[in-house]
Structures are given as C-alpha cells and as structure tokens.
Amino acid sequence: MLAVQGAVSEHEAALADVGARTRRVRAPGDLDGLDGLVIPGGESTTFGLVAGESGLLPAVRGRIDAGMPVLGTCAGMIMLADGIAGGGPQPLVGGMDIVVRRNAFGRQVHSFEADVEVPALGAPPMRGIFIRAPWIEAAGPSIEVLAEHGGHPVAARDATRIVAAFHPELTGDRRLHRMFVERVRASAGAQHKEGSVVGAQ
Ligand code: GLN
C-alpha cells in the first residue's frame, strides 16, 4: 500500500479479504521485496509533492517497468497516467498510456454513486463510488477499457496496471481487488521460477 496519504486502511481491509498480506510504503526502500502495489485515492497533487520529495515516484515507476503489478484507484489512477488533460504539469508516476481528466464529473458536490458494468468481472455490475473522480480522456492501443460511465472510460488495465476512477475499497465488492491479487500471485510465481529475489514476501 502506498501510504503517503489517502484511503489506505480500506484497501488494506479489502486486500486482507482476498488473502493478501500488506505493508505500508512511504519511502523507496519500503518497496523492497514487494510483489505488488496499490496506490489509493486521495489528492494526486499531494501524492506528487510528498512522494516526489522522497524519490518514491521514480522508484515506483522502476518497479512497475520491471513488471510489478499495480492497482490505482481515483487519485491512484491519475498518478499512473502518462498525462493529464487540461491541467498544469504535476509530478506523476506515469507509464500507463492513458490521459486522464481530473475532477472530470465535477467537484465535491458532484460525488455520486452509480452501477458500473465491468464485463471482465461478469454480473452483477459494481457499485461505483465516485468522489471528485477523474475519467480517462484518451487511451492508447495497450489499454483495455474495463468499464465506462456516461460514455467515458472509468476503469482500465494494461499488462501491469489496473486502474479505476471510482473507489471499490469502499464497497464490500472485492472482485477488482481479487483480479489484482491474482495478477500479483501469477507474476510473483513467475519471478520465483526465474530465481529472482524480487517477490520474496
Ligand atoms: N480529485 C482528486 C485528484 O484529482 C482525486 C479524488 C480521489 O482520489 N477521490 O487528485
């Protein structure tokens, strides 16, 4: 769990529910031995400021580039995007071929809940809690859109990243966390087979 700020404990509970052990990451060294990372919601500018100072952003990027699976929700999705539409530059992890629009559905007053169909997860739809949520404005060919709301992609994945504009950790629905943890297990298993020390935990 990236624990610089944001909705950390709710994700920890969700991950525990699907059988994962977690640890809090605040500094680059905390990434050692981790098999996967969740970047929670919060405020992406604050993440960027705090994590930028400690060198955490490039350290996270390096691990993802080396194949570590990551789940990013809301501000976590923003942190993983390669770019932000209509906003000034801000520090990001980057690397995912999406451009996101922050606060795309409106500001705080426009937080809302909606059923979101996620075909990759089957029925029923997920209950999406959107809090000053971004949407995906543009996505490259490496991106599989997992869900849309109001005609805009709100969840997606590529080979290492799963992102959602809403907050699955705030509902009892663990299907997206399970999808992520299954990826973590598969990638950690593959690395162990190659004899790598990464994924020792
Ligand atoms: N509006 C926030 C941002 O732009 C994201 C909100 C959230 O994570 N709930 O960073």
mmCIF file of C-alpha atoms and ligand atoms in Angstrom:
data_model
loop_
_atom_site.group_PDB
_atom_site.id
_atom_site.type_symbol
_atom_site.label_atom_id
_atom_site.label_comp_id
_atom_site.label_asym_id
_atom_site.label_seq_id
_atom_site.Cartn_x
_atom_site.Cartn_y
_atom_site.Cartn_z
ATOM 1 C CA MET A 1 0.000 0.000 0.000
ATOM 2 C CA LEU A 2 1.345 3.377 -0.944
ATOM 3 C CA ALA A 3 0.702 5.140 2.354
ATOM 4 C CA VAL A 4 1.786 8.686 1.713
ATOM 5 C CA GLN A 5 -1.824 9.833 2.185
ATOM 6 C CA GLY A 6 -5.341 8.853 1.164
ATOM 7 C CA ALA A 7 -7.688 5.893 1.700
ATOM 8 C CA VAL A 8 -5.152 3.327 2.894
ATOM 9 C CA SER A 9 -6.917 1.246 5.564
ATOM 10 C CA GLU A 10 -9.969 0.496 3.423
ATOM 11 C CA HIS A 11 -7.712 -1.007 0.758
ATOM 12 C CA GLU A 12 -5.831 -2.986 3.399
ATOM 13 C CA ALA A 13 -9.125 -4.484 4.571
ATOM 14 C CA ALA A 14 -10.128 -5.346 1.000
ATOM 15 C CA LEU A 15 -6.750 -6.960 0.302
ATOM 16 C CA ALA A 16 -6.936 -8.958 3.543
ATOM 17 C CA ASP A 17 -10.369 -10.199 2.451
ATOM 18 C CA VAL A 18 -8.833 -11.692 -0.703
ATOM 19 C CA GLY A 19 -5.955 -13.278 1.176
ATOM 20 C CA ALA A 20 -3.124 -10.791 0.587
ATOM 21 C CA ARG A 21 -0.606 -9.659 3.165
ATOM 22 C CA THR A 22 0.124 -5.952 3.036
ATOM 23 C CA ARG A 23 2.753 -3.491 4.123
ATOM 24 C CA ARG A 24 2.805 0.318 4.040
ATOM 25 C CA VAL A 25 5.138 2.024 1.604
ATOM 26 C CA ARG A 26 6.320 5.528 2.453
ATOM 27 C CA ALA A 27 9.873 5.562 1.128
ATOM 28 C CA PRO A 28 11.659 3.853 -1.784
ATOM 29 C CA GLY A 29 13.236 1.226 0.487
ATOM 30 C CA ASP A 30 9.787 0.039 1.556
ATOM 31 C CA LEU A 31 9.294 -1.355 -1.971
ATOM 32 C CA ASP A 32 11.976 -3.995 -1.468
ATOM 33 C CA GLY A 33 10.541 -7.489 -1.681
ATOM 34 C CA LEU A 34 7.028 -6.358 -2.551
ATOM 35 C CA ASP A 35 5.084 -8.357 -5.142
ATOM 36 C CA GLY A 36 2.516 -5.668 -5.930
ATOM 37 C CA LEU A 37 1.457 -2.148 -5.047
ATOM 38 C CA VAL A 38 -1.857 -0.344 -4.525
ATOM 39 C CA ILE A 39 -1.989 3.417 -4.974
ATOM 40 C CA PRO A 40 -5.149 4.629 -3.212
ATOM 41 C CA GLY A 41 -7.422 7.609 -3.743
ATOM 42 C CA GLY A 42 -6.669 10.923 -2.122
ATOM 43 C CA GLU A 43 -5.286 14.039 -3.720
ATOM 44 C CA SER A 44 -2.901 13.432 -6.579
ATOM 45 C CA THR A 45 -1.146 16.786 -6.169
ATOM 46 C CA THR A 46 -0.378 15.914 -2.527
ATOM 47 C CA PHE A 47 0.895 12.483 -3.528
ATOM 48 C CA GLY A 48 3.109 14.119 -6.082
ATOM 49 C CA LEU A 49 4.505 16.648 -3.632
ATOM 50 C CA VAL A 50 5.157 14.260 -0.753
ATOM 51 C CA ALA A 51 6.279 11.280 -2.798
ATOM 52 C CA GLY A 52 8.237 13.465 -5.205
ATOM 53 C CA GLU A 53 10.492 14.728 -2.435
ATOM 54 C CA SER A 54 11.419 11.241 -1.247
ATOM 55 C CA GLY A 55 12.227 9.833 -4.694
ATOM 56 C CA LEU A 56 9.296 7.443 -4.374
ATOM 57 C CA LEU A 57 7.742 8.256 -7.764
ATOM 58 C CA PRO A 58 10.687 7.108 -9.918
ATOM 59 C CA ALA A 59 11.244 4.150 -7.578
ATOM 60 C CA VAL A 60 7.632 3.022 -8.054
ATOM 61 C CA ARG A 61 7.911 3.579 -11.797
ATOM 62 C CA GLY A 62 11.070 1.495 -11.934
ATOM 63 C CA ARG A 63 9.384 -1.434 -10.182
ATOM 64 C CA ILE A 64 6.306 -1.245 -12.454
ATOM 65 C CA ASP A 65 8.525 -1.072 -15.552
ATOM 66 C CA ALA A 66 10.208 -4.238 -14.246
ATOM 67 C CA GLY A 67 6.802 -5.967 -14.145
ATOM 68 C CA MET A 68 5.378 -5.383 -10.649
ATOM 69 C CA PRO A 69 1.547 -5.303 -10.832
ATOM 70 C CA VAL A 70 -0.145 -2.174 -9.526
ATOM 71 C CA LEU A 71 -3.722 -1.167 -8.751
ATOM 72 C CA GLY A 72 -4.557 2.544 -8.778
ATOM 73 C CA THR A 73 -7.892 3.973 -7.691
ATOM 74 C CA CYS A 74 -9.047 7.537 -8.279
ATOM 75 C CA ALA A 75 -6.000 9.681 -7.457
ATOM 76 C CA GLY A 76 -4.000 6.448 -7.840
ATOM 77 C CA MET A 77 -5.242 6.202 -11.426
ATOM 78 C CA ILE A 78 -4.142 9.800 -12.008
ATOM 79 C CA MET A 79 -0.667 9.027 -10.633
ATOM 80 C CA LEU A 80 -0.229 6.137 -13.077
ATOM 81 C CA ALA A 81 -1.376 8.079 -16.176
ATOM 82 C CA ASP A 82 1.094 9.354 -18.729
ATOM 83 C CA GLY A 83 -0.698 12.691 -18.895
ATOM 84 C CA ILE A 84 -3.417 14.960 -17.553
ATOM 85 C CA ALA A 85 -5.842 16.764 -19.851
ATOM 86 C CA GLY A 86 -6.497 20.428 -19.289
ATOM 87 C CA GLY A 87 -4.293 20.802 -16.230
ATOM 88 C CA GLY A 88 -0.883 22.131 -15.438
ATOM 89 C CA PRO A 89 2.025 19.754 -15.016
ATOM 90 C CA GLN A 90 2.190 17.814 -11.742
ATOM 91 C CA PRO A 91 4.525 15.038 -10.609
ATOM 92 C CA LEU A 92 3.271 11.597 -11.654
ATOM 93 C CA VAL A 93 4.481 8.010 -11.635
ATOM 94 C CA GLY A 94 3.348 7.804 -15.272
ATOM 95 C CA GLY A 95 3.892 4.916 -17.639
ATOM 96 C CA MET A 96 0.299 3.958 -18.457
ATOM 97 C CA ASP A 97 -0.768 5.001 -21.940
ATOM 98 C CA ILE A 98 -3.791 6.987 -20.796
ATOM 99 C CA VAL A 99 -4.579 10.672 -20.446
ATOM 100 C CA VAL A 100 -6.943 11.423 -17.577
ATOM 101 C CA ARG A 101 -9.064 14.430 -16.722
ATOM 102 C CA ARG A 102 -9.092 15.282 -13.020
ATOM 103 C CA ASN A 103 -12.380 16.117 -11.277
ATOM 104 C CA ALA A 104 -13.997 15.272 -14.597
ATOM 105 C CA PHE A 105 -17.504 14.716 -13.236
ATOM 106 C CA GLY A 106 -17.425 17.949 -11.221
ATOM 107 C CA ARG A 107 -16.056 18.878 -7.814
ATOM 108 C CA GLN A 108 -17.069 17.654 -4.336
ATOM 109 C CA VAL A 109 -20.782 18.337 -4.769
ATOM 110 C CA HIS A 110 -20.767 16.074 -7.769
ATOM 111 C CA SER A 111 -19.589 12.994 -5.946
ATOM 112 C CA PHE A 112 -22.066 10.232 -6.710
ATOM 113 C CA GLU A 113 -22.703 6.504 -6.818
ATOM 114 C CA ALA A 114 -23.651 4.512 -9.874
ATOM 115 C CA ASP A 115 -23.801 0.926 -11.046
ATOM 116 C CA VAL A 116 -20.864 0.279 -13.339
ATOM 117 C CA GLU A 117 -20.851 -2.686 -15.707
ATOM 118 C CA VAL A 118 -17.464 -4.400 -15.748
ATOM 119 C CA PRO A 119 -17.780 -7.120 -18.404
ATOM 120 C CA ALA A 120 -14.459 -8.718 -17.414
ATOM 121 C CA LEU A 121 -15.937 -9.361 -13.956
ATOM 122 C CA GLY A 122 -19.341 -10.521 -15.186
ATOM 123 C CA ALA A 123 -22.625 -9.786 -13.408
ATOM 124 C CA PRO A 124 -23.666 -8.024 -11.283
ATOM 125 C CA PRO A 125 -22.339 -4.505 -12.008
ATOM 126 C CA MET A 126 -20.001 -2.930 -9.460
ATOM 127 C CA ARG A 127 -21.327 -0.158 -7.269
ATOM 128 C CA GLY A 128 -19.075 2.728 -8.237
ATOM 129 C CA ILE A 129 -18.466 5.403 -5.608
ATOM 130 C CA PHE A 130 -17.114 8.424 -7.456
ATOM 131 C CA ILE A 131 -15.519 11.171 -5.336
ATOM 132 C CA ARG A 132 -14.200 14.114 -7.336
ATOM 133 C CA ALA A 133 -13.352 11.386 -9.776
ATOM 134 C CA PRO A 134 -11.265 11.534 -12.921
ATOM 135 C CA TRP A 135 -12.149 9.838 -16.163
ATOM 136 C CA ILE A 136 -9.953 8.526 -18.939
ATOM 137 C CA GLU A 137 -9.924 11.030 -21.750
ATOM 138 C CA ALA A 138 -7.743 9.072 -24.161
ATOM 139 C CA ALA A 139 -6.192 5.608 -24.183
ATOM 140 C CA GLY A 140 -3.539 4.022 -26.393
ATOM 141 C CA PRO A 141 -3.570 0.570 -28.015
ATOM 142 C CA SER A 142 -2.020 -1.167 -24.978
ATOM 143 C CA ILE A 143 -5.063 -0.269 -22.873
ATOM 144 C CA GLU A 144 -8.095 -2.493 -22.309
ATOM 145 C CA VAL A 145 -11.051 -0.434 -21.101
ATOM 146 C CA LEU A 146 -12.798 -2.386 -18.346
ATOM 147 C CA ALA A 147 -15.739 -0.072 -17.677
ATOM 148 C CA GLU A 148 -17.389 3.124 -18.838
ATOM 149 C CA HIS A 149 -19.748 5.558 -17.203
ATOM 150 C CA GLY A 150 -21.636 8.219 -19.116
ATOM 151 C CA GLY A 151 -19.648 7.359 -22.228
ATOM 152 C CA HIS A 152 -16.250 7.816 -20.564
ATOM 153 C CA PRO A 153 -13.825 5.032 -19.607
ATOM 154 C CA VAL A 154 -13.618 4.782 -15.801
ATOM 155 C CA ALA A 155 -11.648 1.554 -15.374
ATOM 156 C CA ALA A 156 -8.899 0.024 -17.490
ATOM 157 C CA ARG A 157 -5.902 -2.267 -17.471
ATOM 158 C CA ASP A 158 -2.715 -2.990 -19.341
ATOM 159 C CA ALA A 159 -0.133 -5.705 -18.746
ATOM 160 C CA THR A 160 0.865 -4.470 -15.274
ATOM 161 C CA ARG A 161 -1.668 -1.819 -14.231
ATOM 162 C CA ILE A 162 -5.331 -1.930 -13.217
ATOM 163 C CA VAL A 163 -6.977 1.441 -12.651
ATOM 164 C CA ALA A 164 -10.422 2.615 -11.556
ATOM 165 C CA ALA A 165 -11.779 6.146 -11.262
ATOM 166 C CA PHE A 166 -14.137 5.009 -8.507
ATOM 167 C CA HIS A 167 -13.485 3.518 -5.042
ATOM 168 C CA PRO A 168 -14.001 -0.280 -4.963
ATOM 169 C CA GLU A 169 -12.400 -0.380 -1.488
ATOM 170 C CA LEU A 170 -15.409 1.493 -0.079
ATOM 171 C CA THR A 171 -17.882 -1.245 -1.001
ATOM 172 C CA GLY A 172 -17.932 -4.909 0.014
ATOM 173 C CA ASP A 173 -17.339 -5.952 -3.603
ATOM 174 C CA ARG A 174 -13.857 -7.473 -3.742
ATOM 175 C CA ARG A 175 -13.823 -8.533 -7.381
ATOM 176 C CA LEU A 176 -11.417 -5.850 -8.607
ATOM 177 C CA HIS A 177 -9.043 -6.476 -5.675
ATOM 178 C CA ARG A 178 -9.226 -10.198 -6.448
ATOM 179 C CA MET A 179 -8.359 -9.529 -10.111
ATOM 180 C CA PHE A 180 -5.338 -7.549 -8.914
ATOM 181 C CA VAL A 181 -4.176 -10.110 -6.339
ATOM 182 C CA GLU A 182 -4.493 -12.915 -8.900
ATOM 183 C CA ARG A 183 -2.127 -10.943 -11.115
ATOM 184 C CA VAL A 184 0.252 -10.401 -8.212
ATOM 185 C CA ARG A 185 0.307 -14.121 -7.440
ATOM 186 C CA ALA A 186 0.883 -15.028 -11.093
ATOM 187 C CA SER A 187 3.710 -12.530 -11.529
ATOM 188 C CA ALA A 188 5.372 -13.395 -8.212
ATOM 189 C CA GLY A 189 5.189 -17.098 -9.090
ATOM 190 C CA ALA A 190 6.790 -16.446 -12.486
ATOM 191 C CA GLN A 191 9.607 -14.423 -10.905
ATOM 192 C CA HIS A 192 10.298 -17.107 -8.303
ATOM 193 C CA LYS A 193 10.612 -19.617 -11.127
ATOM 194 C CA GLU A 194 13.225 -17.408 -12.770
ATOM 195 C CA GLY A 195 15.119 -17.437 -9.488
ATOM 196 C CA SER A 196 14.659 -13.740 -8.827
ATOM 197 C CA VAL A 197 14.744 -12.485 -5.281
ATOM 198 C CA VAL A 198 12.020 -9.981 -6.108
ATOM 199 C CA GLY A 199 8.748 -11.092 -4.620
ATOM 200 C CA ALA A 200 10.289 -12.762 -1.625
ATOM 201 C CA GLN A 201 7.431 -11.974 0.693
HETATM 202 N N1 GLN B 1 -9.770 14.825 -7.226
HETATM 203 C C1 GLN B 1 -8.627 14.063 -6.779
HETATM 204 C C2 GLN B 1 -7.418 14.368 -7.628
HETATM 205 O O1 GLN B 1 -7.540 14.976 -8.644
HETATM 206 C C3 GLN B 1 -8.920 12.590 -6.787
HETATM 207 C C4 GLN B 1 -10.051 12.295 -5.836
HETATM 208 C C5 GLN B 1 -9.981 10.950 -5.193
HETATM 209 O O2 GLN B 1 -8.960 10.269 -5.213
HETATM 210 N N2 GLN B 1 -11.052 10.587 -4.546
HETATM 211 O O3 GLN B 1 -6.317 14.007 -7.304
#
